[in-house]
mmCIF file of C-alpha atoms in Angstrom:
data_model
loop_
_atom_site.group_PDB
_atom_site.id
_atom_site.type_symbol
_atom_site.label_atom_id
_atom_site.label_comp_id
_atom_site.label_asym_id
_atom_site.label_seq_id
_atom_site.Cartn_x
_atom_site.Cartn_y
_atom_site.Cartn_z
ATOM 1 C CA MET X 1 -8.196 18.120 0.013
ATOM 2 C CA HIS X 2 -8.181 21.855 0.563
ATOM 3 C CA ASP X 3 -11.457 23.719 0.031
ATOM 4 C CA SER X 4 -9.904 25.791 -2.737
ATOM 5 C CA TYR X 5 -6.674 26.275 -4.619
ATOM 6 C CA THR X 6 -5.187 29.182 -6.552
ATOM 7 C CA PRO X 7 -3.211 27.933 -9.575
ATOM 8 C CA ALA X 8 -0.277 29.757 -11.090
ATOM 9 C CA ALA X 9 -1.377 32.568 -13.387
ATOM 10 C CA ARG X 10 -0.649 31.825 -17.029
ATOM 11 C CA ASN X 11 -1.114 34.731 -19.424
ATOM 12 C CA ALA X 12 -1.331 37.474 -16.817
ATOM 13 C CA PRO X 13 1.316 36.752 -14.182
ATOM 14 C CA ASP X 14 0.562 39.919 -12.184
ATOM 15 C CA ALA X 15 -3.175 39.265 -11.954
ATOM 16 C CA PRO X 16 -4.522 37.157 -9.059
ATOM 17 C CA SER X 17 -6.287 33.932 -10.010
ATOM 18 C CA ALA X 18 -9.646 32.991 -8.611
ATOM 19 C CA PRO X 19 -9.639 29.994 -6.248
ATOM 20 C CA ILE X 20 -10.650 26.694 -7.786
ATOM 21 C CA SER X 21 -12.901 24.447 -5.720
ATOM 22 C CA ALA X 22 -12.083 20.831 -4.932
ATOM 23 C CA GLN X 23 -14.856 19.764 -7.300
ATOM 24 C CA ALA X 24 -13.478 21.902 -10.132
ATOM 25 C CA GLN X 25 -9.983 20.531 -9.590
ATOM 26 C CA ALA X 26 -11.304 16.983 -9.850
ATOM 27 C CA ARG X 27 -13.119 17.961 -13.043
ATOM 28 C CA LEU X 28 -9.893 19.288 -14.547
ATOM 29 C CA ALA X 29 -8.397 15.804 -14.276
ATOM 30 C CA LEU X 30 -11.181 14.386 -16.457
ATOM 31 C CA ASP X 31 -10.274 16.233 -19.650
ATOM 32 C CA ASN X 32 -6.909 17.866 -18.983
ATOM 33 C CA THR X 33 -3.475 16.968 -17.710
ATOM 34 C CA VAL X 34 -2.910 18.055 -14.120
ATOM 35 C CA SER X 35 0.087 18.025 -11.811
ATOM 36 C CA MET X 36 0.432 18.088 -8.045
ATOM 37 C CA GLU X 37 2.999 17.822 -5.299
ATOM 38 C CA LEU X 38 2.313 14.594 -3.408
ATOM 39 C CA GLU X 39 2.793 15.939 0.091
ATOM 40 C CA GLN X 40 1.012 12.922 1.586
ATOM 41 C CA LEU X 41 3.708 10.516 0.347
ATOM 42 C CA GLY X 42 7.390 10.190 1.169
ATOM 43 C CA VAL X 43 10.402 7.926 0.714
ATOM 44 C CA LEU X 44 11.974 5.599 3.262
ATOM 45 C CA GLU X 45 15.358 4.284 2.127
ATOM 46 C CA ILE X 46 16.833 0.920 3.091
ATOM 47 C CA SER X 47 20.451 0.603 2.002
ATOM 48 C CA GLY X 48 23.484 -1.567 2.649
ATOM 49 C CA THR X 49 24.948 -4.908 1.633
ATOM 50 C CA ASP X 50 22.160 -6.755 3.503
ATOM 51 C CA ALA X 51 19.278 -4.527 2.345
ATOM 52 C CA VAL X 52 17.533 -7.183 0.227
ATOM 53 C CA LYS X 53 18.071 -9.984 2.742
ATOM 54 C CA PHE X 54 16.847 -7.777 5.589
ATOM 55 C CA LEU X 55 13.660 -6.664 3.831
ATOM 56 C CA GLN X 56 12.907 -10.205 2.661
ATOM 57 C CA GLY X 57 12.248 -11.179 6.273
ATOM 58 C CA GLN X 58 10.081 -8.161 7.015
ATOM 59 C CA THR X 59 7.797 -7.440 4.111
ATOM 60 C CA SER X 60 5.103 -9.180 2.048
ATOM 61 C CA ALA X 61 6.907 -8.595 -1.254
ATOM 62 C CA GLN X 62 9.310 -10.977 -2.928
ATOM 63 C CA VAL X 63 12.063 -8.388 -2.590
ATOM 64 C CA THR X 64 14.264 -9.777 -5.377
ATOM 65 C CA LEU X 65 11.473 -8.891 -7.838
ATOM 66 C CA ALA X 66 12.269 -5.195 -7.288
ATOM 67 C CA ASP X 67 14.974 -5.120 -9.953
ATOM 68 C CA GLY X 68 14.982 -1.539 -11.214
ATOM 69 C CA ASP X 69 12.098 -2.309 -13.590
ATOM 70 C CA PHE X 70 9.309 -3.995 -11.637
ATOM 71 C CA ALA X 71 8.309 -2.022 -8.531
ATOM 72 C CA PRO X 72 5.878 -4.183 -6.531
ATOM 73 C CA LEU X 73 3.434 -3.180 -3.860
ATOM 74 C CA THR X 74 4.245 -4.455 -0.394
ATOM 75 C CA CYS X 75 3.251 -4.157 3.249
ATOM 76 C CA PHE X 76 4.687 -4.574 6.729
ATOM 77 C CA CYS X 77 2.754 -6.399 9.430
ATOM 78 C CA SER X 78 2.735 -7.014 13.141
ATOM 79 C CA PRO X 79 3.215 -10.605 14.398
ATOM 80 C CA LYS X 80 -0.608 -10.814 14.408
ATOM 81 C CA GLY X 81 -0.718 -10.029 10.686
ATOM 82 C CA ARG X 82 -2.100 -6.501 11.051
ATOM 83 C CA MET X 83 -0.687 -3.910 8.677
ATOM 84 C CA LEU X 84 1.737 -1.370 10.129
ATOM 85 C CA ALA X 85 2.339 0.321 6.766
ATOM 86 C CA ASN X 86 1.977 -0.313 3.050
ATOM 87 C CA ALA X 87 4.246 0.901 0.289
ATOM 88 C CA GLN X 88 5.591 0.511 -3.211
ATOM 89 C CA LEU X 89 9.064 -0.996 -3.319
ATOM 90 C CA MET X 90 11.634 0.088 -5.882
ATOM 91 C CA GLN X 91 15.329 -0.510 -6.411
ATOM 92 C CA VAL X 92 17.329 2.551 -7.438
ATOM 93 C CA GLU X 93 20.687 0.802 -7.457
ATOM 94 C CA GLU X 94 22.198 -2.376 -6.061
ATOM 95 C CA GLY X 95 21.933 -2.321 -2.286
ATOM 96 C CA ARG X 96 19.619 0.733 -2.252
ATOM 97 C CA LEU X 97 15.855 0.326 -2.058
ATOM 98 C CA TRP X 98 13.139 2.950 -1.677
ATOM 99 C CA LEU X 99 9.725 2.551 -0.128
ATOM 100 C CA ILE X 100 7.185 5.016 -1.547
ATOM 101 C CA MET X 101 4.686 5.237 1.301
ATOM 102 C CA PRO X 102 2.444 7.486 3.392
ATOM 103 C CA ARG X 103 4.730 10.174 4.800
ATOM 104 C CA GLU X 104 3.140 10.112 8.255
ATOM 105 C CA LEU X 105 4.037 6.426 8.725
ATOM 106 C CA ARG X 106 7.715 6.614 7.806
ATOM 107 C CA GLU X 107 9.090 7.308 11.274
ATOM 108 C CA GLU X 108 7.009 4.593 12.933
ATOM 109 C CA LEU X 109 8.018 2.057 10.295
ATOM 110 C CA LYS X 110 11.651 3.077 10.655
ATOM 111 C CA ASN X 111 11.466 2.500 14.423
ATOM 112 C CA HIS X 112 9.749 -0.860 13.900
ATOM 113 C CA LEU X 113 12.359 -2.059 11.407
ATOM 114 C CA ALA X 114 15.232 -0.766 13.519
ATOM 115 C CA LYS X 115 14.474 -3.454 16.116
ATOM 116 C CA PHE X 116 15.522 -6.095 13.560
ATOM 117 C CA ALA X 117 18.163 -4.119 11.654
ATOM 118 C CA VAL X 118 20.820 -4.554 14.341
ATOM 119 C CA PHE X 119 21.501 -8.035 12.965
ATOM 120 C CA TYR X 120 22.182 -6.786 9.418
ATOM 121 C CA LYS X 121 24.487 -4.435 7.550
ATOM 122 C CA VAL X 122 21.736 -2.014 6.684
ATOM 123 C CA GLU X 123 20.734 1.618 7.167
ATOM 124 C CA ILE X 124 17.175 2.952 7.324
ATOM 125 C CA GLN X 125 16.482 6.627 6.772
ATOM 126 C CA PRO X 126 13.650 8.908 5.602
ATOM 127 C CA ARG X 127 14.730 10.754 2.464
ATOM 128 C CA ASP X 128 13.566 14.281 3.158
ATOM 129 C CA ASP X 129 15.819 15.519 0.367
ATOM 130 C CA LEU X 130 13.476 13.911 -2.187
ATOM 131 C CA ALA X 131 10.173 15.205 -3.537
ATOM 132 C CA LEU X 132 7.266 13.354 -5.160
ATOM 133 C CA LEU X 133 5.198 14.876 -7.947
ATOM 134 C CA GLY X 134 2.129 13.457 -9.654
ATOM 135 C CA LEU X 135 0.860 13.757 -13.239
ATOM 136 C CA ILE X 136 -2.635 12.697 -14.293
ATOM 137 C CA GLY X 137 -4.143 12.882 -17.779
ATOM 138 C CA ASN X 138 -4.088 11.405 -21.259
ATOM 139 C CA ASN X 139 -1.067 13.547 -22.163
ATOM 140 C CA ALA X 140 0.872 12.706 -18.992
ATOM 141 C CA PRO X 141 3.024 9.960 -20.611
ATOM 142 C CA LEU X 142 3.899 12.184 -23.577
ATOM 143 C CA LEU X 143 4.734 15.033 -21.207
ATOM 144 C CA VAL X 144 7.145 12.843 -19.229
ATOM 145 C CA GLU X 145 8.832 11.668 -22.407
ATOM 146 C CA SER X 146 9.123 15.105 -24.016
ATOM 147 C CA ARG X 147 9.962 17.181 -20.939
ATOM 148 C CA LEU X 148 11.906 14.721 -18.785
ATOM 149 C CA ASP X 149 13.370 12.557 -21.569
ATOM 150 C CA ILE X 150 12.115 9.383 -19.878
ATOM 151 C CA VAL X 151 10.055 6.707 -21.618
ATOM 152 C CA PRO X 152 7.056 6.211 -19.291
ATOM 153 C CA PRO X 153 6.934 2.786 -17.633
ATOM 154 C CA ALA X 154 4.058 0.309 -17.614
ATOM 155 C CA LEU X 155 1.837 -0.230 -14.569
ATOM 156 C CA TRP X 156 3.768 -0.999 -11.356
ATOM 157 C CA ARG X 157 7.046 -0.455 -13.125
ATOM 158 C CA GLN X 158 9.708 2.237 -12.942
ATOM 159 C CA ALA X 159 11.904 4.096 -15.400
ATOM 160 C CA GLY X 160 14.417 6.879 -15.103
ATOM 161 C CA ASN X 161 18.001 7.734 -14.344
ATOM 162 C CA ALA X 162 20.233 8.777 -11.467
ATOM 163 C CA HIS X 163 18.328 12.050 -11.076
ATOM 164 C CA ILE X 164 14.644 11.216 -11.693
ATOM 165 C CA GLN X 165 12.574 8.045 -11.301
ATOM 166 C CA VAL X 166 9.065 7.661 -12.734
ATOM 167 C CA LEU X 167 6.451 5.116 -11.588
ATOM 168 C CA ARG X 168 3.100 4.221 -13.209
ATOM 169 C CA HIS X 169 0.036 3.890 -10.965
ATOM 170 C CA PRO X 170 -3.453 2.631 -11.880
ATOM 171 C CA GLY X 171 -6.495 4.814 -12.460
ATOM 172 C CA PRO X 172 -9.141 5.821 -15.014
ATOM 173 C CA ARG X 173 -6.605 8.248 -16.561
ATOM 174 C CA PRO X 174 -2.851 7.692 -17.108
ATOM 175 C CA ARG X 175 -1.137 8.425 -13.801
ATOM 176 C CA LEU X 176 2.589 8.868 -13.211
ATOM 177 C CA LEU X 177 4.522 9.484 -10.008
ATOM 178 C CA ILE X 178 7.825 11.350 -10.335
ATOM 179 C CA CYS X 179 10.525 11.036 -7.672
ATOM 180 C CA LEU X 180 13.333 13.583 -7.790
ATOM 181 C CA ALA X 181 15.657 15.686 -5.659
ATOM 182 C CA ASP X 182 13.797 18.319 -3.675
ATOM 183 C CA ALA X 183 16.295 20.914 -4.932
ATOM 184 C CA SER X 184 15.106 20.208 -8.512
ATOM 185 C CA LYS X 185 11.407 20.233 -7.649
ATOM 186 C CA ASP X 186 10.565 23.843 -8.455
ATOM 187 C CA ALA X 187 12.288 23.780 -11.840
ATOM 188 C CA ILE X 188 10.493 20.578 -12.861
ATOM 189 C CA LYS X 189 7.158 21.915 -11.597
ATOM 190 C CA GLU X 190 7.642 25.027 -13.721
ATOM 191 C CA THR X 191 8.510 22.909 -16.747
ATOM 192 C CA LEU X 192 5.409 20.763 -16.306
ATOM 193 C CA ALA X 193 3.108 23.716 -15.499
ATOM 194 C CA ASN X 194 3.259 24.880 -19.130
ATOM 195 C CA GLN X 195 1.171 21.849 -20.129
ATOM 196 C CA ALA X 196 -0.262 20.548 -16.842
ATOM 197 C CA THR X 197 -2.511 22.565 -14.538
ATOM 198 C CA PRO X 198 -1.318 22.518 -10.899
ATOM 199 C CA VAL X 199 -3.924 21.165 -8.467
ATOM 200 C CA ASP X 200 -4.083 19.959 -4.874
ATOM 201 C CA PRO X 201 -2.790 16.478 -3.894
ATOM 202 C CA GLY X 202 -6.347 15.458 -3.033
ATOM 203 C CA VAL X 203 -6.932 14.923 -6.758
ATOM 204 C CA TRP X 204 -4.330 12.144 -6.618
ATOM 205 C CA GLU X 205 -6.092 10.637 -3.603
ATOM 206 C CA LEU X 206 -9.380 10.683 -5.528
ATOM 207 C CA GLN X 207 -7.699 8.674 -8.281
ATOM 208 C CA ASP X 208 -6.471 6.203 -5.651
ATOM 209 C CA ILE X 209 -10.084 5.779 -4.535
ATOM 210 C CA LYS X 210 -11.259 5.220 -8.103
ATOM 211 C CA ALA X 211 -8.457 2.662 -8.552
ATOM 212 C CA GLY X 212 -9.407 0.827 -5.347
ATOM 213 C CA LEU X 213 -5.934 1.532 -3.978
ATOM 214 C CA ALA X 214 -5.859 2.130 -0.216
ATOM 215 C CA TRP X 215 -2.930 3.723 1.635
ATOM 216 C CA LEU X 216 -2.899 3.489 5.428
ATOM 217 C CA SER X 217 -3.009 6.558 7.632
ATOM 218 C CA ALA X 218 -1.651 6.737 11.181
ATOM 219 C CA SER X 219 -5.073 6.096 12.731
ATOM 220 C CA GLN X 220 -5.440 2.858 10.725
ATOM 221 C CA ARG X 221 -2.101 1.394 11.705
ATOM 222 C CA ASP X 222 -2.195 -2.121 13.236
ATOM 223 C CA THR X 223 -5.900 -2.517 12.387
ATOM 224 C CA TYR X 224 -6.345 -4.482 9.166
ATOM 225 C CA LEU X 225 -5.083 -7.689 7.617
ATOM 226 C CA PRO X 226 -3.621 -6.923 4.162
ATOM 227 C CA GLN X 227 -6.492 -8.787 2.486
ATOM 228 C CA MET X 228 -8.990 -6.427 4.142
ATOM 229 C CA ILE X 229 -7.757 -3.698 1.789
ATOM 230 C CA ASN X 230 -7.567 -6.126 -1.177
ATOM 231 C CA TRP X 231 -3.775 -6.077 -1.142
ATOM 232 C CA GLU X 232 -3.425 -9.575 -2.606
ATOM 233 C CA ALA X 233 -5.761 -8.617 -5.487
ATOM 234 C CA LEU X 234 -3.290 -5.849 -6.384
ATOM 235 C CA GLY X 235 -0.251 -8.144 -6.281
ATOM 236 C CA GLY X 236 0.919 -6.778 -2.942
ATOM 237 C CA ILE X 237 1.443 -10.150 -1.235
ATOM 238 C CA SER X 238 3.729 -12.964 -2.311
ATOM 239 C CA PHE X 239 2.423 -16.329 -1.146
ATOM 240 C CA LYS X 240 5.461 -18.047 -2.661
ATOM 241 C CA LYS X 241 8.196 -16.504 -0.529
ATOM 242 C CA GLY X 242 9.546 -17.580 2.832
ATOM 243 C CA CYS X 243 8.677 -16.261 6.247
ATOM 244 C CA TYR X 244 8.277 -12.617 7.153
ATOM 245 C CA THR X 245 6.766 -10.951 10.201
ATOM 246 C CA GLY X 246 3.030 -11.741 10.260
ATOM 247 C CA GLN X 247 3.278 -14.170 7.313
ATOM 248 C CA GLU X 248 1.678 -17.121 9.101
ATOM 249 C CA VAL X 249 -1.487 -15.175 9.964
ATOM 250 C CA VAL X 250 -1.731 -13.606 6.491
ATOM 251 C CA ALA X 251 -1.292 -16.985 4.758
ATOM 252 C CA ARG X 252 -3.765 -18.747 7.040
ATOM 253 C CA ALA X 253 -6.415 -16.092 6.405
ATOM 254 C CA HIS X 254 -5.936 -16.572 2.660
ATOM 255 C CA PHE X 255 -5.842 -20.357 2.428
ATOM 256 C CA ARG X 256 -8.630 -20.912 4.965
ATOM 257 C CA GLY X 257 -10.854 -18.176 3.572
ATOM 258 C CA GLN X 258 -10.968 -16.308 6.868
ATOM 259 C CA VAL X 259 -11.081 -12.754 5.502
ATOM 260 C CA LYS X 260 -14.319 -11.358 6.925
ATOM 261 C CA LYS X 261 -13.923 -7.776 5.706
ATOM 262 C CA ARG X 262 -13.075 -6.358 2.307
ATOM 263 C CA LEU X 263 -12.341 -2.985 0.741
ATOM 264 C CA ALA X 264 -15.238 -1.594 -1.323
ATOM 265 C CA ARG X 265 -15.891 1.508 -3.414
ATOM 266 C CA ALA X 266 -18.942 3.647 -2.851
ATOM 267 C CA GLN X 267 -20.470 7.072 -3.296
ATOM 268 C CA LEU X 268 -22.370 9.140 -0.741
ATOM 269 C CA GLU X 269 -25.315 11.435 -1.352
ATOM 270 C CA GLY X 270 -24.245 15.008 -0.685
ATOM 271 C CA ASP X 271 -20.885 16.738 -0.496
ATOM 272 C CA ALA X 272 -19.985 16.419 3.198
ATOM 273 C CA LEU X 273 -16.729 14.494 3.599
ATOM 274 C CA PRO X 274 -16.939 11.857 6.358
ATOM 275 C CA ALA X 275 -14.061 11.345 8.760
ATOM 276 C CA ILE X 276 -11.770 8.346 8.413
ATOM 277 C CA GLY X 277 -13.330 5.607 10.515
ATOM 278 C CA ALA X 278 -16.898 6.931 10.200
ATOM 279 C CA ALA X 279 -19.297 4.033 10.686
ATOM 280 C CA MET X 280 -21.213 2.396 7.843
ATOM 281 C CA ILE X 281 -24.637 1.488 9.218
ATOM 282 C CA ASP X 282 -27.034 -1.033 7.691
ATOM 283 C CA ALA X 283 -30.830 -0.818 7.479
ATOM 284 C CA GLN X 284 -31.118 -2.479 10.896
ATOM 285 C CA GLY X 285 -28.926 0.134 12.550
ATOM 286 C CA LYS X 286 -25.890 -2.145 12.908
ATOM 287 C CA ARG X 287 -22.335 -1.084 12.149
ATOM 288 C CA GLN X 288 -20.982 -3.136 9.233
ATOM 289 C CA GLY X 289 -17.769 -1.309 8.377
ATOM 290 C CA GLU X 290 -16.047 2.046 8.275
ATOM 291 C CA VAL X 291 -14.834 4.702 5.879
ATOM 292 C CA PHE X 292 -11.204 4.197 4.877
ATOM 293 C CA LYS X 293 -10.719 7.219 2.580
ATOM 294 C CA ALA X 294 -12.985 9.933 1.140
ATOM 295 C CA GLN X 295 -12.663 12.694 -1.474
ATOM 296 C CA LEU X 296 -14.995 14.951 -3.442
ATOM 297 C CA ASP X 297 -15.335 13.994 -7.112
ATOM 298 C CA ALA X 298 -15.842 16.064 -10.273
ATOM 299 C CA TYR X 299 -19.620 16.120 -9.830
ATOM 300 C CA GLY X 300 -19.723 17.295 -6.241
ATOM 301 C CA GLN X 301 -20.325 13.824 -4.838
ATOM 302 C CA VAL X 302 -18.271 12.116 -2.145
ATOM 303 C CA GLU X 303 -16.445 8.994 -3.286
ATOM 304 C CA ILE X 304 -15.129 6.661 -0.604
ATOM 305 C CA LEU X 305 -13.225 3.497 0.040
ATOM 306 C CA ALA X 306 -14.712 1.537 2.924
ATOM 307 C CA VAL X 307 -13.800 -1.662 4.720
ATOM 308 C CA LEU X 308 -17.031 -3.695 4.861
ATOM 309 C CA THR X 309 -18.092 -7.049 6.199
ATOM 310 C CA THR X 310 -18.300 -9.761 3.539
ATOM 311 C CA LYS X 311 -21.571 -11.144 4.849
ATOM 312 C CA GLU X 312 -24.914 -10.283 3.269
ATOM 313 C CA LEU X 313 -26.015 -6.797 4.294
ATOM 314 C CA ALA X 314 -29.374 -5.242 5.032
ATOM 315 C CA GLU X 315 -29.483 -2.409 2.500
ATOM 316 C CA PRO X 316 -29.437 0.532 2.290
ATOM 317 C CA LEU X 317 -26.200 1.442 4.013
ATOM 318 C CA THR X 318 -25.616 4.913 5.382
ATOM 319 C CA VAL X 319 -22.701 7.018 6.620
ATOM 320 C CA ASN X 320 -23.611 9.947 8.857
ATOM 321 C CA ASP X 321 -27.222 9.404 7.722
ATOM 322 C CA LEU X 322 -26.166 9.814 4.067
ATOM 323 C CA ARG X 323 -27.209 6.993 1.778
ATOM 324 C CA VAL X 324 -24.454 4.840 0.255
ATOM 325 C CA LYS X 325 -24.376 3.827 -3.404
ATOM 326 C CA ARG X 326 -22.096 0.875 -4.052
ATOM 327 C CA LEU X 327 -19.618 1.210 -6.947
ATOM 328 C CA LYS X 328 -17.634 -1.458 -8.773
ATOM 329 C CA LEU X 329 -13.982 -2.053 -8.082
ATOM 330 C CA PRO X 330 -11.775 -1.902 -11.208
ATOM 331 C CA TYR X 331 -10.290 -5.323 -10.451
ATOM 332 C CA ALA X 332 -11.469 -8.791 -9.450
ATOM 333 C CA LEU X 333 -11.261 -9.901 -5.817
ATOM 334 C CA GLU X 334 -8.860 -12.726 -6.489
ATOM 335 C CA ARG X 335 -5.218 -13.374 -5.763
ATOM 336 C CA VAL X 336 -2.667 -11.877 -8.143
ATOM 337 C CA ASP X 337 0.860 -13.206 -7.636
ATOM 338 C CA PRO X 338 3.555 -10.524 -7.965
ATOM 339 C CA GLU X 339 5.821 -13.163 -9.516
ATOM 340 C CA GLU X 340 3.414 -13.332 -12.457
ATOM 341 C CA LEU X 341 3.195 -9.548 -12.724
ATOM 342 C CA ALA X 342 6.984 -9.305 -12.813
ATOM 343 C CA ALA X 343 7.209 -11.939 -15.547
ATOM 344 C CA GLN X 344 4.781 -10.047 -17.789
ATOM 345 C CA GLY X 345 7.495 -7.535 -18.624
#
């Protein structure tokens, strides 16, 4: 997140606005509706007559579940079961699927998939002509319905039309992701700004942390099994589908209980953001995990997601000599089948 942000002036358009700190921006999302451009996310499109068949052999999702309503989480793995990227999968029309994913991983995933695409009638391309906007707040659903004329979808579902698609993500406040043409972005941002305060995209990342939802960065590629970031607890792995790259390792780790690290939420004393990969040290001075993501919250504290060993730890834990306070995840650490999520309607 940036250190400060200057929002659009409201009542006095010619007067400069004072910068708003990261902490203040996070606080705005507690009691107000906020909007942001999700620069950290992008769209990778897979299209063609073989698009579904092709993806079925590459990704952890049951691809046929992405039906224009349900939009499941998914991931792509190496043959050793390590995650190369994770994403949300959505169908925009027959034979055209979008992966909403970390922008910095799109090109590498495209190159990885291209090695297998030669056997299928399929095209893979980053959609740089699309923009992603976020809305957070109790009034966010009403704002989408009144301003965009779209009935907001339920969690992990999509709604929209040929011009705009809306997705619902988890979090302590209603959270909606809007996907639209980049050429329409500024007009929609202006429309939303009348009732939603613009903030930095780090506020969205903070809500991901609170939701226990971890998106890979480039430095974390080919490092973790999907279960190490609780992906099966979020419905991001189908254990009922056929083979896909890395499936044997992922399934064996699940059915044999071989997952030795898990994603955890925590808070650090102080306001110094640790780097991704910063070591989590136990009371005996041993490394027991690492920081996965970190953002400053509304109270000036650092909230983190960390990948930690599942064995009993010698407390207290520290990161950069700052004491760690463990926080609860908003979901149980148990398998959730995407087939069941899809059937819930």
